[in-house]
PDB file of C-alpha atoms in Angstrom:
ATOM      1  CA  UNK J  12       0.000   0.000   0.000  1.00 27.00           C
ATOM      2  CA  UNK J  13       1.122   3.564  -0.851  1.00 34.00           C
ATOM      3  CA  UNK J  14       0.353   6.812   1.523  1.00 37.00           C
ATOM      4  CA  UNK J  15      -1.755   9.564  -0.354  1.00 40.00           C
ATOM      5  CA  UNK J  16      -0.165  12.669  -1.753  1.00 41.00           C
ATOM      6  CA  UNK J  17      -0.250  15.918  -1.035  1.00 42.00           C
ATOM      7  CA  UNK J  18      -2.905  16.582  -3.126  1.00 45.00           C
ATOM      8  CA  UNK J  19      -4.749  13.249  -2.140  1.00 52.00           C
ATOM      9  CA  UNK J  20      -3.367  11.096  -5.117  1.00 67.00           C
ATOM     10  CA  UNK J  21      -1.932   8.528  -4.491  1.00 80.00           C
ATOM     11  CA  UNK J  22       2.135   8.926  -5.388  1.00 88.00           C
ATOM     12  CA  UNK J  23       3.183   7.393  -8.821  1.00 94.00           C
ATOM     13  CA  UNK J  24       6.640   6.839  -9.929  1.00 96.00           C
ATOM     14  CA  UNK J  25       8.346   8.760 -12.535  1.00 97.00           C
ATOM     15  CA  UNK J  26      11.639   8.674 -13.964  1.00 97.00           C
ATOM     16  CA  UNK J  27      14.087  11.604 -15.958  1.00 97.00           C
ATOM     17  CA  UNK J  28      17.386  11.141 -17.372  1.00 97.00           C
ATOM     18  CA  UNK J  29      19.849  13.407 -19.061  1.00 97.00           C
ATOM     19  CA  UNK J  30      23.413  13.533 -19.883  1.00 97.00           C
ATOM     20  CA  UNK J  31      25.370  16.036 -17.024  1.00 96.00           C
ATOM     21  CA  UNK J  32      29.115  15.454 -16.620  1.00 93.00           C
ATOM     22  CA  UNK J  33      29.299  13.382 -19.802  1.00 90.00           C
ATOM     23  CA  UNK J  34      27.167  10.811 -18.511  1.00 94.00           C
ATOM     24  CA  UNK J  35      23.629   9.752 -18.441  1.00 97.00           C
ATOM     25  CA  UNK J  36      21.786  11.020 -14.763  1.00 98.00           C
ATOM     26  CA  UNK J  37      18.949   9.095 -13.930  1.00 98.00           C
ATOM     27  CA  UNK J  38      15.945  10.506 -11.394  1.00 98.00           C
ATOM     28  CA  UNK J  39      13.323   8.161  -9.867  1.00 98.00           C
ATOM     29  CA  UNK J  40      11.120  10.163  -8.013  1.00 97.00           C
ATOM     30  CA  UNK J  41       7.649   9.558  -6.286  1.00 97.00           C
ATOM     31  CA  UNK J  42       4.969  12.812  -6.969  1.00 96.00           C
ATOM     32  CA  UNK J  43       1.460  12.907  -6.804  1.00 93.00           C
ATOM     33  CA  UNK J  44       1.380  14.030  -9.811  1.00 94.00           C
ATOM     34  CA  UNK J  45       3.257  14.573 -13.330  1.00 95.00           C
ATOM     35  CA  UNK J  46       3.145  17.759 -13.103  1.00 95.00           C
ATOM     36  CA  UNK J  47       5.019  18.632 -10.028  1.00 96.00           C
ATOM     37  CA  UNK J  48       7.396  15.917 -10.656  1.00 97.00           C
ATOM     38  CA  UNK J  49       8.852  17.714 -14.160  1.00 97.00           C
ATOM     39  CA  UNK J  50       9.073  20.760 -12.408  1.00 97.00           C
ATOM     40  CA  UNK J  51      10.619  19.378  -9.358  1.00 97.00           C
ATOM     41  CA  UNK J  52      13.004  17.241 -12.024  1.00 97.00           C
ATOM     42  CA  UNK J  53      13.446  20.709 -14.187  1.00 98.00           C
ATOM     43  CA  UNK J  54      14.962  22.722 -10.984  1.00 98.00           C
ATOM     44  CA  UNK J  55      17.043  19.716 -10.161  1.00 98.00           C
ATOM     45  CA  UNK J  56      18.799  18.419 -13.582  1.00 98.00           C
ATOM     46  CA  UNK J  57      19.211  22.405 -13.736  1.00 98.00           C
ATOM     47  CA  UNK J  58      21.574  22.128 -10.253  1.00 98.00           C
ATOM     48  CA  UNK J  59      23.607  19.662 -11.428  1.00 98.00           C
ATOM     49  CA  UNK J  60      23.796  21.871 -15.136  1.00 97.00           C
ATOM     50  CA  UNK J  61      25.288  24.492 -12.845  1.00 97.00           C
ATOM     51  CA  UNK J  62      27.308  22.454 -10.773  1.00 97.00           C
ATOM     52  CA  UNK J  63      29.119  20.832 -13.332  1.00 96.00           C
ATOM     53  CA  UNK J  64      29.724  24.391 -14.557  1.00 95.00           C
ATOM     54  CA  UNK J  65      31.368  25.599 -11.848  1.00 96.00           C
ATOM     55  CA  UNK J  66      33.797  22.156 -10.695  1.00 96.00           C
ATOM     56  CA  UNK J  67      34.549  20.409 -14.541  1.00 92.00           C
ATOM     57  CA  UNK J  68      37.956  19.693 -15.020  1.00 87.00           C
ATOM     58  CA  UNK J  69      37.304  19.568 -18.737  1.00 85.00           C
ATOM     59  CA  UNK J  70      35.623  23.037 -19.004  1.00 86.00           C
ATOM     60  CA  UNK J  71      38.128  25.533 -19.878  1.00 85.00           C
ATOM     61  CA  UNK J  72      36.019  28.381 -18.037  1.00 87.00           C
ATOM     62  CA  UNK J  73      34.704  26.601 -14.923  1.00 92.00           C
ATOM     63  CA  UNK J  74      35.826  27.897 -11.450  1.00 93.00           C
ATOM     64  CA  UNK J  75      37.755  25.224 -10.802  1.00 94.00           C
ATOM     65  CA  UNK J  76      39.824  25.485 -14.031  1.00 91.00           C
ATOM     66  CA  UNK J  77      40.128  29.560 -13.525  1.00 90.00           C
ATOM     67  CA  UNK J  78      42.399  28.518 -10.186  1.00 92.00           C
ATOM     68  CA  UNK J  79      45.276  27.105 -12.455  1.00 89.00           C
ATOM     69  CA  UNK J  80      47.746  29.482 -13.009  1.00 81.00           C
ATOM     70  CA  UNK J  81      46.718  31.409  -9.355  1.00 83.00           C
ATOM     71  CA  UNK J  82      49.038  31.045  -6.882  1.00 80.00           C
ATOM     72  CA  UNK J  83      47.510  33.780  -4.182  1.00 90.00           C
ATOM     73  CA  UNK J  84      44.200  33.978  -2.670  1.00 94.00           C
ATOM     74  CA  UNK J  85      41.118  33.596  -4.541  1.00 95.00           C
ATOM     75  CA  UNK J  86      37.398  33.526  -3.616  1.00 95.00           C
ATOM     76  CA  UNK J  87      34.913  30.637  -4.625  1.00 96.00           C
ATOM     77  CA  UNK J  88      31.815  29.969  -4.400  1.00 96.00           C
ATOM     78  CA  UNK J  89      30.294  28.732  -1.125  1.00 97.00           C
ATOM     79  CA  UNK J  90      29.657  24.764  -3.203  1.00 98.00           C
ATOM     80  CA  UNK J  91      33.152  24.753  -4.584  1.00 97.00           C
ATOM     81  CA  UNK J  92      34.300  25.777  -1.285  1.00 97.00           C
ATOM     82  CA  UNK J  93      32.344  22.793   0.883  1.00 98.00           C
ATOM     83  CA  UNK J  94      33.450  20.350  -2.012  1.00 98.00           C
ATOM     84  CA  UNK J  95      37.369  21.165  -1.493  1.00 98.00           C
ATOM     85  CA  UNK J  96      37.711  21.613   2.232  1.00 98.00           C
ATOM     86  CA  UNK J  97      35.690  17.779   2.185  1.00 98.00           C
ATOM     87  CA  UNK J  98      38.450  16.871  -0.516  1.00 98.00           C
ATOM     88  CA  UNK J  99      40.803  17.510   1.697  1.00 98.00           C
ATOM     89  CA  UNK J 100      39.583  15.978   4.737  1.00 97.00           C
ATOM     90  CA  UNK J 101      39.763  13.100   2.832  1.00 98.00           C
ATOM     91  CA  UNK J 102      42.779  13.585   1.337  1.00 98.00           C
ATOM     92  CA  UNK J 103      44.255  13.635   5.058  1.00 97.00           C
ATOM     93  CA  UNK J 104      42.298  10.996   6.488  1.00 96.00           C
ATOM     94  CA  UNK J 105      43.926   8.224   3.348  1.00 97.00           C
ATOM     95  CA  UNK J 106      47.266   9.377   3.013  1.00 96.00           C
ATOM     96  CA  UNK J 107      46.970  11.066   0.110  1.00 97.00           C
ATOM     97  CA  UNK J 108      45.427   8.271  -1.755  1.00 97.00           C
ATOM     98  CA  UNK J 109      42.553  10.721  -2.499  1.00 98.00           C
ATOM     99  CA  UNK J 110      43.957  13.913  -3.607  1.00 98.00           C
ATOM    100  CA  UNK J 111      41.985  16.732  -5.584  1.00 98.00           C
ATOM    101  CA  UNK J 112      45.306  18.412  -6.944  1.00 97.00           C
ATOM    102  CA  UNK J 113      46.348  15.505  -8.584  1.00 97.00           C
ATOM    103  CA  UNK J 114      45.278  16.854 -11.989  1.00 96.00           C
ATOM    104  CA  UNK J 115      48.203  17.071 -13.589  1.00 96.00           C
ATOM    105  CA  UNK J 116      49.001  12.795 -13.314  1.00 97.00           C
ATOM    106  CA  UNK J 117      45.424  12.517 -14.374  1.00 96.00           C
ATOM    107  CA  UNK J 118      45.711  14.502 -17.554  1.00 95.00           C
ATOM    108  CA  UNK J 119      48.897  12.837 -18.529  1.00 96.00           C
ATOM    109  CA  UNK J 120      47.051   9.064 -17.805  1.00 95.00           C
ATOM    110  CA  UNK J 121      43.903  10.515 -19.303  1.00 93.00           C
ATOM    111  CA  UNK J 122      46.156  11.206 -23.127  1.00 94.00           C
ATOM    112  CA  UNK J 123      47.612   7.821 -22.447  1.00 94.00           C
ATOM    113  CA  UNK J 124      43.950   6.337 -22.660  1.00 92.00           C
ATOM    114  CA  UNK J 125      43.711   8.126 -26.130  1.00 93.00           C
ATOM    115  CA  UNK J 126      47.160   7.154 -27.830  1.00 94.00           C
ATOM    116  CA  UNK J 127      47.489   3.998 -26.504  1.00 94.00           C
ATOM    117  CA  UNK J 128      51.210   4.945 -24.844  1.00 95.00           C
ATOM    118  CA  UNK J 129      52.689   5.363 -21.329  1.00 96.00           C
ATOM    119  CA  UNK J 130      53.361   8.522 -20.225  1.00 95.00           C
ATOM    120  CA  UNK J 131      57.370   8.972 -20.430  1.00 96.00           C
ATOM    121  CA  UNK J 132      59.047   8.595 -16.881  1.00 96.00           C
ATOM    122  CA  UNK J 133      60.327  11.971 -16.781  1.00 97.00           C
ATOM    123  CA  UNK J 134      56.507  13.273 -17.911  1.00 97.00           C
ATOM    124  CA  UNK J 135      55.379  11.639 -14.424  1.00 97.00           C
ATOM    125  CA  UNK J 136      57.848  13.224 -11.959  1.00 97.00           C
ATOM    126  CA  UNK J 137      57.498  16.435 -13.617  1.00 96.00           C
ATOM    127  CA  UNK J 138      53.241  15.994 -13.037  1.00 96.00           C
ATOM    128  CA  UNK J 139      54.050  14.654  -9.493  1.00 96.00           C
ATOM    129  CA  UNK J 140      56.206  17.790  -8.455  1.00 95.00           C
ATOM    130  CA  UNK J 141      52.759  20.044  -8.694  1.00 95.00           C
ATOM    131  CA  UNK J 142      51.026  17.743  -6.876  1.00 97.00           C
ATOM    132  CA  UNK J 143      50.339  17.905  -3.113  1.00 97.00           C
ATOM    133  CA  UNK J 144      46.960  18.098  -1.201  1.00 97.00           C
ATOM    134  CA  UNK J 145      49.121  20.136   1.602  1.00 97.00           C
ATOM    135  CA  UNK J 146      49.125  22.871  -0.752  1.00 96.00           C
ATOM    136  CA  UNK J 147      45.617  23.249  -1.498  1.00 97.00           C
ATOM    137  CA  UNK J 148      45.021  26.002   1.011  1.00 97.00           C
ATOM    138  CA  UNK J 149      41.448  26.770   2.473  1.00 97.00           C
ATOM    139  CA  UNK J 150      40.166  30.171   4.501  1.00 97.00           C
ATOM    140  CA  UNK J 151      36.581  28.957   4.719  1.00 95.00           C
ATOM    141  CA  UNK J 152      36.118  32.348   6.994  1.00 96.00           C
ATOM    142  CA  UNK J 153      37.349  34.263   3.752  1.00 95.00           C
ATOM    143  CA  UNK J 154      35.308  32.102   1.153  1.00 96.00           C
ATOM    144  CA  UNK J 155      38.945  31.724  -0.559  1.00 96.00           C
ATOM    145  CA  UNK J 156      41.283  29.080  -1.977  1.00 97.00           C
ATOM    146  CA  UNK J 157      45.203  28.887  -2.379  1.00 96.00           C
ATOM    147  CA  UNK J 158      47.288  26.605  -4.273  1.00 96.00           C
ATOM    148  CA  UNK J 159      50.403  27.425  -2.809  1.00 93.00           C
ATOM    149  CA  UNK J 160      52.760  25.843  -5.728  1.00 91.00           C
ATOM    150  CA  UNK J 161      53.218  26.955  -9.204  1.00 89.00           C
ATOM    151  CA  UNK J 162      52.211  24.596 -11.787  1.00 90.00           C
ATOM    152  CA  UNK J 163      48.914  22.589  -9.695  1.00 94.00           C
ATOM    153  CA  UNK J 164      45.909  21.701 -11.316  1.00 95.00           C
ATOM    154  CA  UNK J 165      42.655  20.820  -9.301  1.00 96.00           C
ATOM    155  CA  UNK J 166      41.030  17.298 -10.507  1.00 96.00           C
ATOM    156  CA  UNK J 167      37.314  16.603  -8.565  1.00 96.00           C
ATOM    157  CA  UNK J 168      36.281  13.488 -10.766  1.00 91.00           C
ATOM    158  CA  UNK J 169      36.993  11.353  -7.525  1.00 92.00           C
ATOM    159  CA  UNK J 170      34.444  13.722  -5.300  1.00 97.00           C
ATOM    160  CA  UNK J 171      32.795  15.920  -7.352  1.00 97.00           C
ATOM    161  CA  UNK J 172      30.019  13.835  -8.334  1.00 97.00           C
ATOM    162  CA  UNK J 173      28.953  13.046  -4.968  1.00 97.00           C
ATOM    163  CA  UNK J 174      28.163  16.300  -3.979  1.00 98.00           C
ATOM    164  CA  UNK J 175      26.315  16.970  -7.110  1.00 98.00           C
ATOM    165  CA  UNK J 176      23.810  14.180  -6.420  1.00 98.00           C
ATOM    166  CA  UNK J 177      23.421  15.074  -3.405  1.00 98.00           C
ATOM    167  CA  UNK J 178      22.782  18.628  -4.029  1.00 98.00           C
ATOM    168  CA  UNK J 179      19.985  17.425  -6.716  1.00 98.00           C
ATOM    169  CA  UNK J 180      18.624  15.488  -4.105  1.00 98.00           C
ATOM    170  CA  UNK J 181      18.043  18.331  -1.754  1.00 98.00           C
ATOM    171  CA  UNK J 182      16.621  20.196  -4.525  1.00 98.00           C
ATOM    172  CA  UNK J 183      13.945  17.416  -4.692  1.00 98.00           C
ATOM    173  CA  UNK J 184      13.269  17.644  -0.784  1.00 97.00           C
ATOM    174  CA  UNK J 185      13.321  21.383  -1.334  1.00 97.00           C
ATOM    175  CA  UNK J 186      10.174  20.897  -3.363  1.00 96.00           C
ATOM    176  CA  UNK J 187       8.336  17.942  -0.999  1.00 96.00           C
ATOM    177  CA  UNK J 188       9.763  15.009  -2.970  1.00 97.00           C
ATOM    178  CA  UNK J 189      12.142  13.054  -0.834  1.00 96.00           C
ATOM    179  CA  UNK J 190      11.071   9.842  -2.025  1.00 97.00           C
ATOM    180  CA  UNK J 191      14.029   9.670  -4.821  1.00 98.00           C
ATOM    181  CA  UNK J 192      16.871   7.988  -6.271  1.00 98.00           C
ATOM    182  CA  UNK J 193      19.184  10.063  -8.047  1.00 98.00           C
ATOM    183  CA  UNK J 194      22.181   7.408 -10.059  1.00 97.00           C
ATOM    184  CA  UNK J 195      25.066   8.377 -12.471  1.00 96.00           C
ATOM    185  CA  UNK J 196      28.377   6.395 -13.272  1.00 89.00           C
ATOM    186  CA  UNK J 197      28.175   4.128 -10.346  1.00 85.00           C
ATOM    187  CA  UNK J 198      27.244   7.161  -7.506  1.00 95.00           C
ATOM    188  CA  UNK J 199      23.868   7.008  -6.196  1.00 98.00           C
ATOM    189  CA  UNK J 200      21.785   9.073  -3.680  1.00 98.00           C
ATOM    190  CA  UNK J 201      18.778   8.217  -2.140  1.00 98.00           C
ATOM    191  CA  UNK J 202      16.022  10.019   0.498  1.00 98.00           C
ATOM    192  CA  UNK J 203      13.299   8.495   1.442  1.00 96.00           C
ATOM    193  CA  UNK J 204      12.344   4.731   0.615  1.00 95.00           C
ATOM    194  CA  UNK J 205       9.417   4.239  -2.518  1.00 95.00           C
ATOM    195  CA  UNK J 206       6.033   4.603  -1.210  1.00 94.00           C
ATOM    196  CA  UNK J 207       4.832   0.918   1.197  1.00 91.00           C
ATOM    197  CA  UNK J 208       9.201  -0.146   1.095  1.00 93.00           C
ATOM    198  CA  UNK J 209      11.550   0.528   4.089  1.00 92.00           C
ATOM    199  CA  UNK J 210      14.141   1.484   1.755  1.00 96.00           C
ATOM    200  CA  UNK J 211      15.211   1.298  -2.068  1.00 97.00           C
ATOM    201  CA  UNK J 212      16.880  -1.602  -3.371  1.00 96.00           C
ATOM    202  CA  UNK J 213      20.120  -1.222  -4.417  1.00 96.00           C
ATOM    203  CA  UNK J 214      22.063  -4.322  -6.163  1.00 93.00           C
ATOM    204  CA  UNK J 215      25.299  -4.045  -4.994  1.00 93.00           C
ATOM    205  CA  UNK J 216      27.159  -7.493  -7.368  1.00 90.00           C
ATOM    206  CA  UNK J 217      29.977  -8.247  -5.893  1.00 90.00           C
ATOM    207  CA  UNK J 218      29.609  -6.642  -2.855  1.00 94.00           C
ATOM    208  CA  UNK J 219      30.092  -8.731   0.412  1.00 94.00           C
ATOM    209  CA  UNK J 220      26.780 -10.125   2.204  1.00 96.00           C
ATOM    210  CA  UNK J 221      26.538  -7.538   4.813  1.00 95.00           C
ATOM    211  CA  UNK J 222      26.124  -4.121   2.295  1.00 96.00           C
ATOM    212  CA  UNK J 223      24.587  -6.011   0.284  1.00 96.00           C
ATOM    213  CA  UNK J 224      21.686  -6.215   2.467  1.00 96.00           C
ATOM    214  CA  UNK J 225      22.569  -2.830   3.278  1.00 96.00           C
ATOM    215  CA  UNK J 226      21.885  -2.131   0.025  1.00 97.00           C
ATOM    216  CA  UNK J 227      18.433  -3.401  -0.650  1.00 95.00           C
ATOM    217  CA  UNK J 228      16.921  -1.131   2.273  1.00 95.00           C
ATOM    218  CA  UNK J 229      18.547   1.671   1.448  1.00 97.00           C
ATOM    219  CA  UNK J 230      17.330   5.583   2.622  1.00 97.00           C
ATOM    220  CA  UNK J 231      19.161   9.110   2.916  1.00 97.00           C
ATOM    221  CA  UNK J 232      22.604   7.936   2.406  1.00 98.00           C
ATOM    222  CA  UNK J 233      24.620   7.516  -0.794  1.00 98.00           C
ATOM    223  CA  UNK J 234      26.035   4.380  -2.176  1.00 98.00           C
ATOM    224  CA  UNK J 235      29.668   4.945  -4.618  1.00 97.00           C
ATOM    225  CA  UNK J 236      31.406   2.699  -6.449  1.00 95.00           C
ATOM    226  CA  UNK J 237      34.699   2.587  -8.030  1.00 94.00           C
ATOM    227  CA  UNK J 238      36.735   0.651 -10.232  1.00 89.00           C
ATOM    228  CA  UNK J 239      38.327   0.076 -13.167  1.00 79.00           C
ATOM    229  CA  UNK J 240      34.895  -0.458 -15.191  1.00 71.00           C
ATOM    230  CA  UNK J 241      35.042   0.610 -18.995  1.00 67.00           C
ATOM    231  CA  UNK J 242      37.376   3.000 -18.433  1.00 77.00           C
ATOM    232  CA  UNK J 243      40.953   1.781 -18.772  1.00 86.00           C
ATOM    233  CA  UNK J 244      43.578   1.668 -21.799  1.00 89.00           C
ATOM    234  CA  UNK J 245      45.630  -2.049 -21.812  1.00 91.00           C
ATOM    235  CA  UNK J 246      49.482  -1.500 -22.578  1.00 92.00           C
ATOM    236  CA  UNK J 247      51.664  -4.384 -23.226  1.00 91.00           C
ATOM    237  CA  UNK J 248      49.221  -6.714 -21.492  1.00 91.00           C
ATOM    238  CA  UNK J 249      48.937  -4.586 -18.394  1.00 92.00           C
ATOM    239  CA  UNK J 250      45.003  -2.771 -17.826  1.00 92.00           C
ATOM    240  CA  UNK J 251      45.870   0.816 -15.928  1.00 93.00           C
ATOM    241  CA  UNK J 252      42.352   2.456 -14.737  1.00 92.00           C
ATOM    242  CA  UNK J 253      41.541   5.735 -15.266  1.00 92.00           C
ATOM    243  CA  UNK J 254      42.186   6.183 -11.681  1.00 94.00           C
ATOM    244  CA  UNK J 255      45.789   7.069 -10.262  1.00 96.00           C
ATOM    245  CA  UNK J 256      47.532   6.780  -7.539  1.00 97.00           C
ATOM    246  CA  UNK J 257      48.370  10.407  -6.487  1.00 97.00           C
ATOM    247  CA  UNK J 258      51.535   9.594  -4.702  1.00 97.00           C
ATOM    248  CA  UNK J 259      53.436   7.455  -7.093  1.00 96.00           C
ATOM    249  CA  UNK J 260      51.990   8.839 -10.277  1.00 97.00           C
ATOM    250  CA  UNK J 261      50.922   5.271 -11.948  1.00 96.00           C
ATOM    251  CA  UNK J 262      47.740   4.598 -12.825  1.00 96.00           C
ATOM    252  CA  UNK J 263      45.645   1.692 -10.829  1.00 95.00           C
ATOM    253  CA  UNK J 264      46.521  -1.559 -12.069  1.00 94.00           C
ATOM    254  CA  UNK J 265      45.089  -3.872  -9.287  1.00 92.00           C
ATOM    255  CA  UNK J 266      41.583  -4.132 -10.405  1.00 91.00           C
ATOM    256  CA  UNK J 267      39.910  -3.921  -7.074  1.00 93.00           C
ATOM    257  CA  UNK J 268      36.528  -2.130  -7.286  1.00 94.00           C
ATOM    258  CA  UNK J 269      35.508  -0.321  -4.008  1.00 96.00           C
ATOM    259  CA  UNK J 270      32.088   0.315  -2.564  1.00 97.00           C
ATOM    260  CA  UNK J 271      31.050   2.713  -0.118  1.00 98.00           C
ATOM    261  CA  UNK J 272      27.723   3.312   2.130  1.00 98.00           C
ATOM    262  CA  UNK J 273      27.994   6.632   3.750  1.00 98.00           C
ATOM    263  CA  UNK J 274      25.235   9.697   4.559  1.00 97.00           C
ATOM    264  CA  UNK J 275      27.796  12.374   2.905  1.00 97.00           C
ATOM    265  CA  UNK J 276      27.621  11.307  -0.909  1.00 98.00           C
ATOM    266  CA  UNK J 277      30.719  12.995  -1.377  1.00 98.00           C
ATOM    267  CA  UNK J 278      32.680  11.602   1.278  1.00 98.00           C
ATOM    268  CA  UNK J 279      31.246   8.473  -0.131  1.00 97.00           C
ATOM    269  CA  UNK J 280      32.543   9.183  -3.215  1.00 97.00           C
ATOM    270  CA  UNK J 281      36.389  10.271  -2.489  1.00 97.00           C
ATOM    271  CA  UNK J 282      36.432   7.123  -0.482  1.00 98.00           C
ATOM    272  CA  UNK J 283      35.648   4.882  -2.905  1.00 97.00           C
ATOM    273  CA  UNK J 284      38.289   6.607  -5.125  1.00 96.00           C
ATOM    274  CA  UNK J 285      40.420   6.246  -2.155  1.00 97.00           C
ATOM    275  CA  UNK J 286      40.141   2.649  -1.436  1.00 97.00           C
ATOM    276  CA  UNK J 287      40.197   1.253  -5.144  1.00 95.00           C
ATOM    277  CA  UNK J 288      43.961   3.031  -5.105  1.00 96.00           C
ATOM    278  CA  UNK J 289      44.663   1.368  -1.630  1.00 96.00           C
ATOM    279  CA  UNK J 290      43.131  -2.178  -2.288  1.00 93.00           C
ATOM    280  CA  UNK J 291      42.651  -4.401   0.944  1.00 92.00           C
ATOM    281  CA  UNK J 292      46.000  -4.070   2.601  1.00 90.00           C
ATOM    282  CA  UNK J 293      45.654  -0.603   3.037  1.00 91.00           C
ATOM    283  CA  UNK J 294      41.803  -0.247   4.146  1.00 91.00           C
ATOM    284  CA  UNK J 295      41.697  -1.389   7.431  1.00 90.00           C
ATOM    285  CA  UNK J 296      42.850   2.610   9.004  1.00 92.00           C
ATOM    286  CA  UNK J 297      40.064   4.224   6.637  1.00 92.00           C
ATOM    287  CA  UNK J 298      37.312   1.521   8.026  1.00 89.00           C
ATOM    288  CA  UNK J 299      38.897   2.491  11.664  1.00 91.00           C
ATOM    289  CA  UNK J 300      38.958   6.537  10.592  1.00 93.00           C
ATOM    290  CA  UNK J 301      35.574   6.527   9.917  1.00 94.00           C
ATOM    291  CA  UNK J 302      33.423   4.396  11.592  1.00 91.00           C
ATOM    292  CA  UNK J 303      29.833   5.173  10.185  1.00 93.00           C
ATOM    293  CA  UNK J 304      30.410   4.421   6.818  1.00 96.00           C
ATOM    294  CA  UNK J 305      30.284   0.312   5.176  1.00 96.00           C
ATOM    295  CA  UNK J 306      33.132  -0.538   3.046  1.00 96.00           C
ATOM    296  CA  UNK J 307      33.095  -3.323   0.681  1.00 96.00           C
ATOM    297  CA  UNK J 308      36.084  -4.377  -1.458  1.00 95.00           C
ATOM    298  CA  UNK J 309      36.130  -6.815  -4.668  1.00 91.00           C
ATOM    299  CA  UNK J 310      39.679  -8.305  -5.527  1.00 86.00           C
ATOM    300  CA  UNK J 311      39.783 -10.191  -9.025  1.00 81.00           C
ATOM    301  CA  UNK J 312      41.111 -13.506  -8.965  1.00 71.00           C
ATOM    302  CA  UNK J 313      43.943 -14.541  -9.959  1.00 65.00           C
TER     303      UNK J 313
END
């Protein structure tokens, strides 16, 4: 059975995608009516438009790609603000396994992915010298960002996409419709379970037993995954991810896909990136670090 609207209809489900962030963004949303759901789904999809705006990496006149170059104080907008102070909470928390200035390594692995080639030695040490979470400096009483070393280069792909999600979702619950799902390249937010359910259900393949049951009941929390997926380039029979290790410079070749259960989609989000670069042997401080959120990692076999 399903609880009557707001308007005394009973809530129906309807679902929206687009393409935002070069990738399909899928809405399921309960509304009493059609109606109010498209214009609840119009103000949202037009968050994450704005959002992606402001943080792409691949936009040459987002905010985040006006900071390159900058090496004194410069303001930013309260979202870009929250997203790289929680970037670099992160950052701390794993070592530097998660780091938001490591744009540089990423652009050199991303033109590897194109041509097929590894990125010279010397190309890698040169990227690595500009990188260095440390350096990303943060007044969040000034509103202002620093990146103290000549040459960085801010990358968000590992936490950015969290926080947009999220952001959409509280645009929903802004307009009375928390019952939504809100999924896009293996990061999903939810609020409130369907109308009659406890929760949404979530597969989570792969997973261990414990999030996956997680998973199938879940509400207001966000569920990230990361991995090697589809997007990888295979070199001389070795598959490097599109994810990189910050602190050597290499990109991911262990194949472990990481999942992540936490309330904070983009801490869900960075962790996942996090872990994935870690594997299993290095986990076990973030599970201790941060207590509230499930962790479930997939090693291939060998």
């Amino acid at each position: 059975m399903v609880a009557p609207g707001a308007a005394g209809q009973r809530p129906k489900p309807y679902e929206f995608t687009q393409v935002h962030m070069g990738l399909p963004v899928r809405i399921l949303l309960h509304a009493s009516g059609e109606r109010r759901a498209e214009a609840a789904m119009t103000e949202a999809f037009a968050r994450i438009a704005a959002l992606d705006r402001m943080m792409s990496d691949y936009r040459p006149d987002s905010d985040l790609r006006r900071l390159e170059g900058t090496t004194g104080w410069t303001p930013v907008s309260p979202d870009l603000l929250e997203v790289l102070t929680t970037a670099v909470s992160v950052a701390r928390a794993t070592g530097g396994a998660f780091d938001p200035t490591a744009g540089p390594i990423v652009a050199l692995w991303r033109e590897a992915r194109r041509t097929g080639k590894l990125p010279p030695p010397e190309a890698i040490e040169t990227a690595r010298a500009a990188v260095g979470w440390r350096n990303l400096e943060i007044d969040r009483a000034r509103g202002a960002v620093r990146l103290a070393r000549p040459g960085m280069r801010l990358d968000l792909g590992g936490i950015a996409k969290g926080y947009i999600l999220q952001q959409a979702l509280r645009t929903l619950r802004t307009n009375g419709l928390g019952r939504a799902l809100i999924e896009s390249g293996g990061d999903i937010v939810v609020g409130s379970g369907p109308p009659g359910l406890r929760g949404w259900r979530v597969a989570a393949d792969g997973a261990d037993l414990m999030f996956r049951q997680r998973a199938t009941q879940l509400t207001n929390a966000a569920l990230a995954t990361s991995g090697p997926g589809e997007q990888f380039v295979e070199i001389d029979g070795v598959r490097y991810s599109h994810i990189v290790d910050p602190r050597s410079g290499q990109a991911v070749t262990n194949g472990v896909t990481a999942r992540v259960i936490a309330r904070d989609a983009a801490v869900a989000d960075a962790l996942a990136t996090a872990l994935t670069v870690l594997g299993p042997e290095g986990a076990q401080p973030i599970i201790d670090k941060y207590r509230d959120v499930l962790i479930s990692l997939s090693v291939p076999a060998k």
